[in-house]
Tab-separated table of C-alpha atoms in Angstrom:
chain	number	residue	atom	x	y	z
N	86	MET	CA	-3.883	13.985	-11.518
N	87	SER	CA	-5.432	16.856	-12.983
N	88	HIS	CA	-6.208	19.459	-11.309
N	89	SER	CA	-9.820	21.842	-12.472
N	90	ALA	CA	-10.305	25.121	-11.484
N	91	SER	CA	-12.629	23.534	-8.847
N	92	SER	CA	-10.019	22.833	-6.305
N	93	ARG	CA	-7.107	25.754	-6.925
N	94	SER	CA	-4.813	26.583	-4.081
N	95	ALA	CA	-4.998	30.348	-3.014
N	96	GLU	CA	-1.184	30.686	-3.518
N	97	ALA	CA	-1.840	33.792	-5.606
N	98	GLY	CA	-3.382	36.890	-5.185
N	99	PRO	CA	-6.511	38.665	-6.119
N	100	ALA	CA	-8.537	36.995	-8.671
N	101	ARG	CA	-7.524	37.704	-12.758
N	102	PRO	CA	-11.055	39.237	-14.475
N	103	ARG	CA	-13.539	36.814	-15.420
N	104	ASN	CA	-15.472	38.138	-18.609
N	105	ARG	CA	-18.170	36.126	-19.393
N	106	THR	CA	-20.682	37.636	-22.222
N	107	ALA	CA	-23.442	35.157	-21.875
N	108	ALA	CA	-25.404	37.477	-21.217
N	109	GLY	CA	-25.029	40.397	-22.985
N	110	CYS	CA	-24.419	38.058	-26.460
N	111	THR	CA	-28.902	36.893	-24.881
N	112	ALA	CA	-28.906	41.437	-25.155
N	113	LEU	CA	-27.195	41.491	-28.602
N	114	MET	CA	-29.179	38.847	-30.225
N	115	VAL	CA	-32.110	40.421	-29.814
N	116	ALA	CA	-31.076	43.714	-30.362
N	117	ILE	CA	-30.155	43.237	-33.554
N	118	GLY	CA	-32.336	40.067	-34.587
N	119	VAL	CA	-29.971	37.548	-34.931
N	120	GLY	CA	-30.203	33.703	-34.253
N	121	VAL	CA	-27.538	31.255	-32.752
N	122	THR	CA	-25.058	32.215	-35.216
N	123	ALA	CA	-24.142	35.306	-33.013
N	124	CYS	CA	-22.694	34.140	-30.365
N	125	GLY	CA	-20.656	31.035	-32.379
N	126	SER	CA	-22.452	27.676	-33.120
N	127	GLY	CA	-24.620	27.140	-30.074
N	128	GLY	CA	-25.046	30.804	-28.723
N	129	HIS	CA	-22.690	29.932	-26.134
N	130	PRO	CA	-18.975	30.804	-26.518
N	131	LEU	CA	-17.758	27.389	-24.387
N	132	SER	CA	-19.961	26.036	-27.589
N	133	ALA	CA	-17.044	26.835	-30.323
N	134	GLU	CA	-14.001	24.677	-30.730
N	135	PRO	CA	-10.755	25.581	-28.434
N	136	TYR	CA	-8.729	28.477	-29.682
N	137	ASP	CA	-5.020	27.757	-30.405
N	138	ALA	CA	-4.092	28.920	-26.776
N	139	ALA	CA	0.034	28.613	-27.257
N	140	LYS	CA	0.407	32.550	-27.361
N	141	ASP	CA	-1.728	32.590	-24.144
N	142	LEU	CA	0.848	29.988	-22.507
N	143	SER	CA	4.302	29.848	-20.938
N	144	PHE	CA	6.492	26.758	-20.545
N	145	SER	CA	9.339	25.644	-18.522
N	146	ALA	CA	12.235	26.448	-19.992
N	147	ALA	CA	13.589	23.177	-21.474
N	148	VAL	CA	10.261	22.596	-22.468
N	149	SER	CA	9.791	25.902	-24.653
N	150	ASP	CA	13.388	25.017	-25.939
N	151	GLY	CA	12.449	21.428	-26.771
N	152	LYS	CA	15.778	20.405	-24.717
N	153	LYS	CA	15.030	17.350	-22.915
N	154	ALA	CA	14.365	18.662	-19.243
N	155	ASP	CA	15.501	18.206	-16.104
N	156	PRO	CA	13.470	15.476	-13.532
N	157	ASP	CA	15.327	17.995	-10.181
N	158	LYS	CA	13.572	21.105	-11.488
N	159	PRO	CA	8.434	20.931	-11.110
N	160	LEU	CA	7.522	21.669	-14.246
N	161	GLU	CA	5.654	25.714	-14.969
N	162	ILE	CA	3.336	26.428	-17.170
N	163	THR	CA	2.432	30.547	-16.976
N	164	ALA	CA	-0.198	32.392	-17.711
N	165	LYS	CA	0.826	35.261	-20.427
N	166	ASP	CA	-0.288	38.896	-19.486
N	167	SER	CA	-3.130	38.690	-22.154
N	168	GLY	CA	-6.123	38.321	-20.562
N	169	GLY	CA	-6.603	34.513	-20.594
N	170	ARG	CA	-5.935	32.279	-16.996
N	171	ILE	CA	-5.509	28.419	-17.222
N	172	THR	CA	-8.503	26.461	-16.006
N	173	ASP	CA	-7.011	22.858	-16.389
N	174	VAL	CA	-3.349	20.340	-16.745
N	175	THR	CA	-3.615	17.283	-17.590
N	176	ALA	CA	-0.269	15.983	-17.852
N	177	THR	CA	0.966	11.833	-18.105
N	178	ASP	CA	3.736	10.157	-18.662
N	179	ALA	CA	3.958	7.165	-21.875
N	180	SER	CA	3.178	4.461	-18.766
N	181	GLY	CA	0.208	6.541	-17.900
N	182	ARG	CA	1.797	8.002	-14.421
N	183	TYR	CA	-0.330	11.100	-13.752
N	184	LEU	CA	1.799	13.770	-12.432
N	185	ALA	CA	0.208	16.075	-9.296
N	186	GLY	CA	0.317	19.849	-10.100
N	187	GLU	CA	-1.047	22.902	-8.165
N	188	LEU	CA	-3.215	25.261	-10.094
N	189	THR	CA	-2.916	28.951	-9.072
N	190	ALA	CA	-6.443	30.559	-7.433
N	191	ASP	CA	-6.549	33.362	-10.413
N	192	GLY	CA	-5.426	30.391	-13.225
N	193	GLY	CA	-2.523	32.723	-13.701
N	194	ARG	CA	0.440	29.839	-12.707
N	195	TRP	CA	0.166	25.862	-12.320
N	196	HIS	CA	3.182	23.753	-10.874
N	197	SER	CA	3.959	19.803	-10.903
N	198	THR	CA	4.113	18.580	-7.327
N	199	SER	CA	5.007	15.142	-7.045
N	200	PRO	CA	8.864	14.725	-8.951
N	201	LEU	CA	8.741	14.006	-12.437
N	202	ALA	CA	9.876	10.934	-13.505
N	203	ALA	CA	13.893	10.972	-15.323
N	204	GLY	CA	14.035	9.003	-19.336
N	205	ALA	CA	10.067	9.546	-19.457
N	206	HIS	CA	8.255	10.920	-22.253
N	207	TYR	CA	4.978	13.630	-21.332
N	208	THR	CA	1.907	15.138	-22.507
N	209	VAL	CA	0.566	17.906	-21.237
N	210	ARG	CA	-2.945	19.204	-21.768
N	211	VAL	CA	-3.138	22.518	-20.570
N	212	SER	CA	-7.336	24.185	-21.206
N	213	THR	CA	-7.427	27.748	-20.905
N	214	GLU	CA	-10.217	30.326	-21.185
N	215	ASP	CA	-9.738	34.136	-22.635
N	216	ASP	CA	-11.134	37.366	-21.335
N	217	ASP	CA	-14.772	36.573	-24.094
N	218	GLY	CA	-14.774	33.195	-21.996
N	219	ALA	CA	-14.159	31.372	-24.860
N	220	PRO	CA	-11.964	27.915	-24.052
N	221	GLY	CA	-8.795	27.440	-25.555
N	222	ARG	CA	-5.945	24.196	-25.579
N	223	LYS	CA	-3.107	23.527	-26.012
N	224	VAL	CA	-1.240	20.164	-26.415
N	225	VAL	CA	3.034	19.938	-25.058
N	226	ASP	CA	4.760	17.208	-25.164
N	227	PHE	CA	8.355	16.826	-23.404
N	228	GLU	CA	11.287	14.669	-22.756
N	229	THR	CA	12.890	14.463	-19.270
N	230	GLY	CA	17.180	13.754	-18.905
N	231	VAL	CA	18.752	10.889	-17.640
N	232	PRO	CA	20.200	11.436	-13.862
N	233	LYS	CA	24.376	10.850	-13.818
N	234	THR	CA	23.617	9.290	-10.654
N	235	LYS	CA	23.449	5.315	-11.443
N	236	LYS	CA	22.269	5.077	-7.940
N	237	ARG	CA	18.654	3.081	-7.990
N	238	LEU	CA	16.036	2.158	-5.545
N	239	ASP	CA	14.878	-1.670	-6.429
N	240	VAL	CA	11.308	-2.853	-4.847
N	241	THR	CA	10.424	-6.257	-3.804
N	242	PHE	CA	6.868	-7.344	-2.939
N	243	GLY	CA	6.080	-10.449	-1.242
N	244	PRO	CA	5.193	-12.685	-0.515
N	245	ASP	CA	5.226	-15.166	-4.025
N	246	LYS	CA	2.487	-15.160	-5.952
N	247	GLY	CA	-0.449	-17.445	-4.894
N	248	THR	CA	-4.022	-17.595	-2.364
N	249	TYR	CA	-4.049	-17.678	1.514
N	250	GLY	CA	-5.287	-16.121	4.632
N	251	VAL	CA	-6.585	-13.015	4.569
N	252	GLY	CA	-4.860	-11.822	7.617
N	253	GLN	CA	-1.418	-12.195	4.934
N	254	PRO	CA	0.220	-8.373	5.063
N	255	VAL	CA	1.483	-7.136	1.103
N	256	THR	CA	5.305	-6.681	1.751
N	257	ALA	CA	7.839	-4.336	0.267
N	258	GLU	CA	12.084	-4.283	0.499
N	259	LEU	CA	13.509	-2.366	-0.629
N	260	SER	CA	17.310	-2.847	-1.669
N	261	VAL	CA	18.836	0.871	-0.795
N	262	PRO	CA	17.649	1.820	2.780
N	263	VAL	CA	15.030	5.104	2.824
N	264	LYS	CA	15.247	7.090	5.818
N	265	ASP	CA	14.635	10.369	5.510
N	266	ARG	CA	10.520	11.254	6.231
N	267	ALA	CA	10.214	13.148	2.868
N	268	ALA	CA	11.617	10.992	0.778
N	269	ARG	CA	9.555	7.306	2.244
N	270	ALA	CA	6.192	9.580	1.445
N	271	VAL	CA	7.668	9.285	-2.101
N	272	VAL	CA	8.291	5.191	-1.849
N	273	GLU	CA	4.446	5.467	-0.100
N	274	ARG	CA	3.435	7.039	-2.806
N	275	ALA	CA	4.803	5.476	-5.944
N	276	LEU	CA	3.860	2.223	-3.695
N	277	LYS	CA	-0.104	0.830	-4.711
N	278	VAL	CA	-2.123	-1.245	-3.058
N	279	GLN	CA	-5.289	-2.274	-4.236
N	280	SER	CA	-8.473	-4.606	-3.870
N	281	GLN	CA	-11.374	-6.285	-4.492
N	282	PRO	CA	-13.955	-6.274	-2.594
N	283	ALA	CA	-12.237	-2.177	-1.193
N	284	VAL	CA	-10.688	-1.554	1.795
N	285	GLU	CA	-9.422	0.709	3.912
N	286	GLY	CA	-5.676	-0.045	4.587
N	287	ALA	CA	-2.256	1.681	4.568
N	288	TRP	CA	1.840	0.922	4.713
N	289	HIS	CA	3.936	1.438	8.124
N	290	TRP	CA	7.900	1.051	7.369
N	291	VAL	CA	8.893	-1.486	9.771
N	292	ASP	CA	12.414	-0.398	9.027
N	293	ASP	CA	14.083	1.516	6.752
N	294	LYS	CA	14.447	-1.368	4.360
N	295	GLU	CA	11.142	-3.247	5.150
N	296	LEU	CA	7.716	-2.291	4.326
N	297	HIS	CA	4.143	-3.885	5.023
N	298	TYR	CA	0.607	-3.093	4.309
N	299	ARG	CA	-2.728	-4.192	5.994
N	300	PRO	CA	-6.250	-3.303	5.443
N	301	LYS	CA	-7.491	-1.777	8.932
N	302	GLU	CA	-9.285	-5.802	9.583
N	303	TYR	CA	-8.164	-8.255	7.917
N	304	TRP	CA	-8.993	-8.948	4.698
N	305	PRO	CA	-12.079	-9.718	2.762
N	306	ALA	CA	-12.454	-13.591	2.347
N	307	HIS	CA	-12.253	-14.664	-0.919
N	308	ALA	CA	-10.405	-10.663	-2.224
N	309	THR	CA	-8.523	-10.689	-5.439
N	310	VAL	CA	-4.968	-7.816	-3.505
N	311	ARG	CA	-2.655	-6.604	-6.168
N	312	ALA	CA	0.185	-4.690	-5.676
N	313	HIS	CA	2.579	-2.766	-7.869
N	314	SER	CA	4.622	-0.123	-7.862
N	315	ASN	CA	4.982	3.533	-9.752
N	316	LEU	CA	8.665	4.626	-8.484
N	317	ALA	CA	10.059	3.572	-12.066
N	318	GLY	CA	12.808	7.074	-12.913
N	319	ILE	CA	11.221	8.832	-10.169
N	320	LYS	CA	13.713	10.892	-7.741
N	321	VAL	CA	13.455	9.488	-4.103
N	322	ALA	CA	15.844	11.395	-2.329
N	323	GLU	CA	19.155	13.149	-3.350
N	324	ARG	CA	21.585	10.799	-5.914
N	325	LEU	CA	18.761	7.992	-5.564
N	326	TRP	CA	16.031	7.612	-8.064
N	327	GLY	CA	13.376	4.971	-8.203
N	328	GLY	CA	14.430	1.793	-9.924
N	329	ALA	CA	12.452	-1.546	-11.322
N	330	ALA	CA	9.309	-3.894	-8.903
N	331	LYS	CA	7.894	-7.078	-10.274
N	332	PRO	CA	3.750	-6.524	-9.541
N	333	LEU	CA	1.463	-8.664	-7.006
N	334	THR	CA	-1.144	-10.428	-7.047
N	335	LEU	CA	-2.620	-12.567	-4.552
N	336	THR	CA	-5.904	-14.097	-3.578
N	337	THR	CA	-7.662	-15.027	-0.696
N	338	GLY	CA	-9.210	-17.325	0.613
N	339	ASP	CA	-11.997	-18.607	3.527
N	340	ARG	CA	-11.350	-16.500	6.590
N	341	LEU	CA	-10.445	-19.256	8.996
N	342	GLU	CA	-9.106	-18.006	12.295
N	343	ALA	CA	-7.667	-20.432	14.933
N	344	VAL	CA	-8.056	-18.768	18.619
N	345	THR	CA	-6.329	-21.228	21.747
N	346	ASP	CA	-7.242	-20.552	24.565
N	347	ALA	CA	-4.655	-21.136	27.035
N	348	ALA	CA	-6.112	-21.303	30.326
N	349	ALA	CA	-8.840	-23.495	28.743
N	350	HIS	CA	-6.417	-25.266	26.786
N	351	SER	CA	-8.581	-25.446	23.967
N	352	MET	CA	-9.006	-24.730	20.398
N	353	THR	CA	-11.320	-23.404	18.688
N	354	VAL	CA	-12.113	-22.729	14.644
N	355	TYR	CA	-13.857	-20.467	12.755
N	356	ARG	CA	-14.325	-20.594	8.966
N	357	ASN	CA	-16.230	-17.278	7.361
N	358	GLY	CA	-16.891	-16.921	11.142
N	359	GLU	CA	-18.564	-20.240	12.572
N	360	ALA	CA	-16.766	-23.112	14.743
N	361	ILE	CA	-16.230	-25.908	12.658
N	362	ASN	CA	-13.380	-27.766	15.339
N	363	THR	CA	-12.749	-27.802	18.757
N	364	ILE	CA	-9.688	-29.331	19.391
N	365	PRO	CA	-7.854	-30.010	23.201
N	366	VAL	CA	-4.421	-28.537	23.302
N	367	THR	CA	-1.951	-28.172	25.711
N	368	THR	CA	0.383	-25.036	25.308
N	369	GLY	CA	3.996	-23.712	26.976
N	370	LYS	CA	4.500	-24.297	30.651
N	371	PRO	CA	5.744	-21.761	33.009
N	372	GLY	CA	9.129	-20.543	31.895
N	373	PHE	CA	8.081	-20.840	27.611
N	374	ASP	CA	4.625	-20.035	28.135
N	375	THR	CA	2.907	-19.431	24.368
N	376	ARG	CA	2.825	-16.034	23.395
N	377	ASN	CA	-0.499	-13.928	23.438
N	378	GLY	CA	-1.719	-12.126	20.437
N	379	VAL	CA	-2.078	-12.510	16.623
N	380	LYS	CA	0.279	-14.678	14.637
N	381	VAL	CA	-0.002	-15.987	10.768
N	382	VAL	CA	1.117	-18.990	9.223
N	383	LEU	CA	3.563	-18.975	8.080
N	384	GLY	CA	4.265	-22.830	6.643
N	385	LYS	CA	3.654	-25.963	7.326
N	386	GLU	CA	6.262	-28.732	7.112
N	387	TYR	CA	5.004	-32.552	7.494
N	388	PHE	CA	7.967	-33.277	10.321
N	389	VAL	CA	10.705	-31.692	12.213
N	390	ARG	CA	13.343	-32.288	14.213
N	391	MET	CA	12.607	-30.171	17.885
N	392	ARG	CA	15.418	-30.123	20.004
N	393	GLY	CA	16.000	-27.818	22.852
N	394	THR	CA	19.179	-26.391	21.908
N	395	SER	CA	17.220	-24.786	19.179
N	396	ILE	CA	15.471	-22.119	22.626
N	397	GLY	CA	18.561	-22.253	24.513
N	398	ILE	CA	17.995	-24.945	26.700
N	399	ALA	CA	21.606	-27.040	27.358
N	400	GLU	CA	21.641	-30.685	26.500
N	401	GLY	CA	21.093	-33.035	29.842
N	402	THR	CA	19.051	-31.004	32.166
N	403	ALA	CA	15.888	-31.979	32.792
N	404	ASP	CA	14.344	-29.826	29.648
N	405	SER	CA	16.280	-30.794	27.478
N	406	TYR	CA	13.952	-32.492	24.090
N	407	ASP	CA	15.054	-33.432	20.759
N	408	LEU	CA	11.923	-34.951	19.615
N	409	PRO	CA	10.765	-36.057	15.662
N	410	VAL	CA	6.991	-33.862	14.804
N	411	TYR	CA	5.167	-34.426	12.712
N	412	TYR	CA	2.084	-32.224	10.740
N	413	ALA	CA	4.291	-28.755	11.639
N	414	THR	CA	2.497	-26.008	11.314
N	415	ARG	CA	5.268	-22.362	12.130
N	416	VAL	CA	3.321	-19.839	13.041
N	417	THR	CA	7.294	-17.894	14.273
N	418	TRP	CA	10.222	-17.820	12.726
N	419	SER	CA	11.389	-18.802	16.301
N	420	GLY	CA	10.678	-21.510	16.230
N	421	GLU	CA	6.802	-21.949	17.508
N	422	TYR	CA	4.325	-24.219	15.853
N	423	VAL	CA	0.560	-25.705	16.160
N	424	HIS	CA	1.753	-29.533	15.910
N	425	ALA	CA	1.141	-33.195	16.819
N	426	ALA	CA	2.380	-33.798	20.426
N	427	PRO	CA	1.504	-37.630	20.752
N	428	TRP	CA	3.743	-37.482	24.002
N	429	SER	CA	1.107	-34.891	25.454
N	430	ALA	CA	-1.991	-36.542	25.132
N	431	GLY	CA	-2.968	-37.405	28.830
N	432	SER	CA	-2.164	-33.422	29.159
N	433	GLN	CA	-4.117	-32.631	25.607
N	434	GLY	CA	-7.382	-30.191	27.308
N	435	ALA	CA	-6.182	-30.341	30.940
N	436	ALA	CA	-1.948	-28.718	31.960
N	437	ASN	CA	0.454	-26.732	30.039
N	438	VAL	CA	2.773	-29.363	29.292
N	439	SER	CA	5.192	-27.900	25.900
N	440	HIS	CA	8.376	-25.876	25.386
N	441	GLY	CA	5.960	-22.513	23.784
N	442	CYS	CA	4.152	-25.114	20.977
N	443	THR	CA	0.312	-26.129	20.816
N	444	GLY	CA	0.562	-29.484	20.584
N	445	MET	CA	-2.721	-31.653	19.935
N	446	SER	CA	-3.647	-35.377	18.882
N	447	THR	CA	-1.756	-36.794	15.492
N	448	ALA	CA	-5.382	-36.569	14.351
N	449	ASN	CA	-6.366	-33.437	15.258
N	450	ALA	CA	-2.818	-31.393	14.388
N	451	GLU	CA	-3.348	-33.865	11.186
N	452	TRP	CA	-6.408	-31.999	10.311
N	453	PHE	CA	-5.530	-28.170	11.244
N	454	PHE	CA	-2.271	-29.158	8.806
N	455	GLU	CA	-4.367	-29.663	6.050
N	456	THR	CA	-7.718	-27.664	6.163
N	457	VAL	CA	-4.881	-24.164	7.009
N	458	ARG	CA	-2.793	-22.079	4.699
N	459	ALA	CA	-0.161	-19.663	5.183
N	460	GLY	CA	-1.581	-16.029	6.310
N	461	ASP	CA	-4.928	-17.829	8.424
N	462	ILE	CA	-4.863	-16.080	11.520
N	463	VAL	CA	-3.651	-18.114	15.156
N	464	LYS	CA	-4.327	-16.437	18.076
N	465	VAL	CA	-4.300	-16.788	21.632
N	466	VAL	CA	-5.623	-16.202	24.747
N	467	ASN	CA	-5.542	-15.700	28.040
N	468	SER	CA	-2.028	-17.265	28.585
N	469	TYR	CA	1.057	-16.063	31.619
N	470	GLY	CA	3.331	-15.305	28.056
N	471	ASP	CA	4.188	-12.104	26.456
N	472	MET	CA	1.543	-10.338	23.643
N	473	MET	CA	3.326	-11.392	19.798
N	474	ASP	CA	6.112	-8.622	18.767
N	475	PRO	CA	4.340	-6.642	15.803
N	476	PHE	CA	7.622	-7.418	13.151
N	477	GLY	CA	11.399	-9.869	13.612
N	478	ASN	CA	9.266	-13.055	14.380
N	479	GLY	CA	6.809	-13.594	11.943
N	480	PHE	CA	3.789	-11.687	11.040
N	481	GLY	CA	2.843	-9.974	14.214
N	482	ASP	CA	1.489	-6.615	12.438
N	483	TRP	CA	-2.239	-7.686	13.829
N	484	ASN	CA	-1.212	-6.830	17.362
N	485	LEU	CA	-0.872	-2.661	17.171
N	486	THR	CA	-3.936	-1.004	17.034
N	487	TRP	CA	-4.829	0.227	13.766
N	488	LYS	CA	-3.480	4.105	15.220
N	489	ASN	CA	-0.525	2.688	16.152
N	490	TRP	CA	-0.100	1.703	13.567
N	491	ARG	CA	-1.700	4.452	10.624
N	492	LYS	CA	1.926	6.195	12.515
N	493	GLY	CA	4.224	3.591	11.269
N	494	SER	CA	3.285	5.662	7.692
N	495	ALA	CA	5.250	8.798	6.303
N	496	LEU	CA	1.747	9.660	4.808
N	497	THR	CA	-0.513	8.558	7.460
N	498	ALA	CA	1.176	9.133	11.175
N	499	ASP	CA	0.003	12.737	10.889
N	500	THR	CA	-3.277	12.062	9.169
N	501	PRO	CA	-7.137	12.205	10.855
N	502	GLU	CA	-8.197	8.303	10.860
N	503	GLY	CA	-10.158	7.084	8.578
N	504	PRO	CA	-9.690	6.597	4.266
N	505	THR	CA	-8.254	9.440	2.316
N	506	ALA	CA	-6.864	9.333	-1.554
N	507	GLU	CA	-4.082	7.278	-0.409
N	508	SER	CA	-4.674	5.393	2.249
N	509	ARG	CA	-7.661	3.911	0.762
N	510	LEU	CA	-7.492	0.122	-1.552
N	511	ARG	CA	-9.431	-0.241	-4.809
N	512	LEU	CA	-9.590	-2.108	-7.273
N	513	THR	CA	-10.299	0.718	-9.657
N	514	PRO	CA	-7.842	0.976	-12.647
N	515	GLU	CA	-4.910	4.031	-11.948
N	516	PRO	CA	-2.357	4.641	-14.386
N	517	ALA	CA	1.080	1.631	-14.219
């Protein structure tokens, strides 16, 4: 990020004098009858070629000495006491990543505010102006050293590349746990998610090694979502540096939502807001009530052998079962499915008799199986069951309000709700 004079902080004292000469130049031209050559080409100091500002600037010691800079230390640029001032600084590494920084109000000092990457080559472009307002320029290249530690924080984005429903979160698995909030903020700033169309979104820390990213609402239908990491070579914490991450591109299909009303024993399936099918169903009976809330399709299995022992039902008891099940669409890791249940045909649309799954006729289950994809929304209302957990048993991310979702971010937890530079999703090109 470059920081121009319009965005300087006020961390320094009184501003340095800025003796512009445009008015004086005009008076001089009138007095001596000289045309545009009196104050340089075009009659304005800013129209002149920038002068070499090297004599007006001092850089961090390692940069000035031509040595490899310590990535643990900030880059500092200072205007010498020669009357000039810094007006803009842009620093990028060879990968195009911008180094964030802050310029004092008087233009006397610029320093980096984000970590330097280790083992990187940087190009720094500094713009200045002298007491007369004439522009100066200095370009400096330097390299950073490699940290002694070999501990790296690698990132694996999920899910696999492909097309998903609009409820699919983006996940980031870390190779090393990150607990400190400041370190988490470094990670979040480096993990970029962009979408077309653009929507607001944020990361949420599930635990010390896993983050989920979702928009405020579901993804738009037929969107392209890209995730990549800028962590490579960046210091995350003491003796921990950013490592590798393979970028990820996803697309979304139609907005498909299946809403089951457990009290009405009915499921209505919507495509892009329009109801396309209503199916008689049976859900969990008392003691096995189906979870309420929003779930996301995890996968589809044509055949599953379901046993009561898998959910703690002892063999030989009244609730024991061992059944071949077809057209099974999984919505929790613990074994909740939408599936064919021909044995409960008499109860479908009339009573809840399952052990927690949503059962329907074989024909309807086949249609559902063929219609939905991973990432599609399956919502249950009016059940006596508990709410779907946000994490740990599938993707219940959407059961958190946006306010509570943002509390799980190291960047947005204490900021006002609304899109920010860190939380807005966009497809505009960014440094890789």
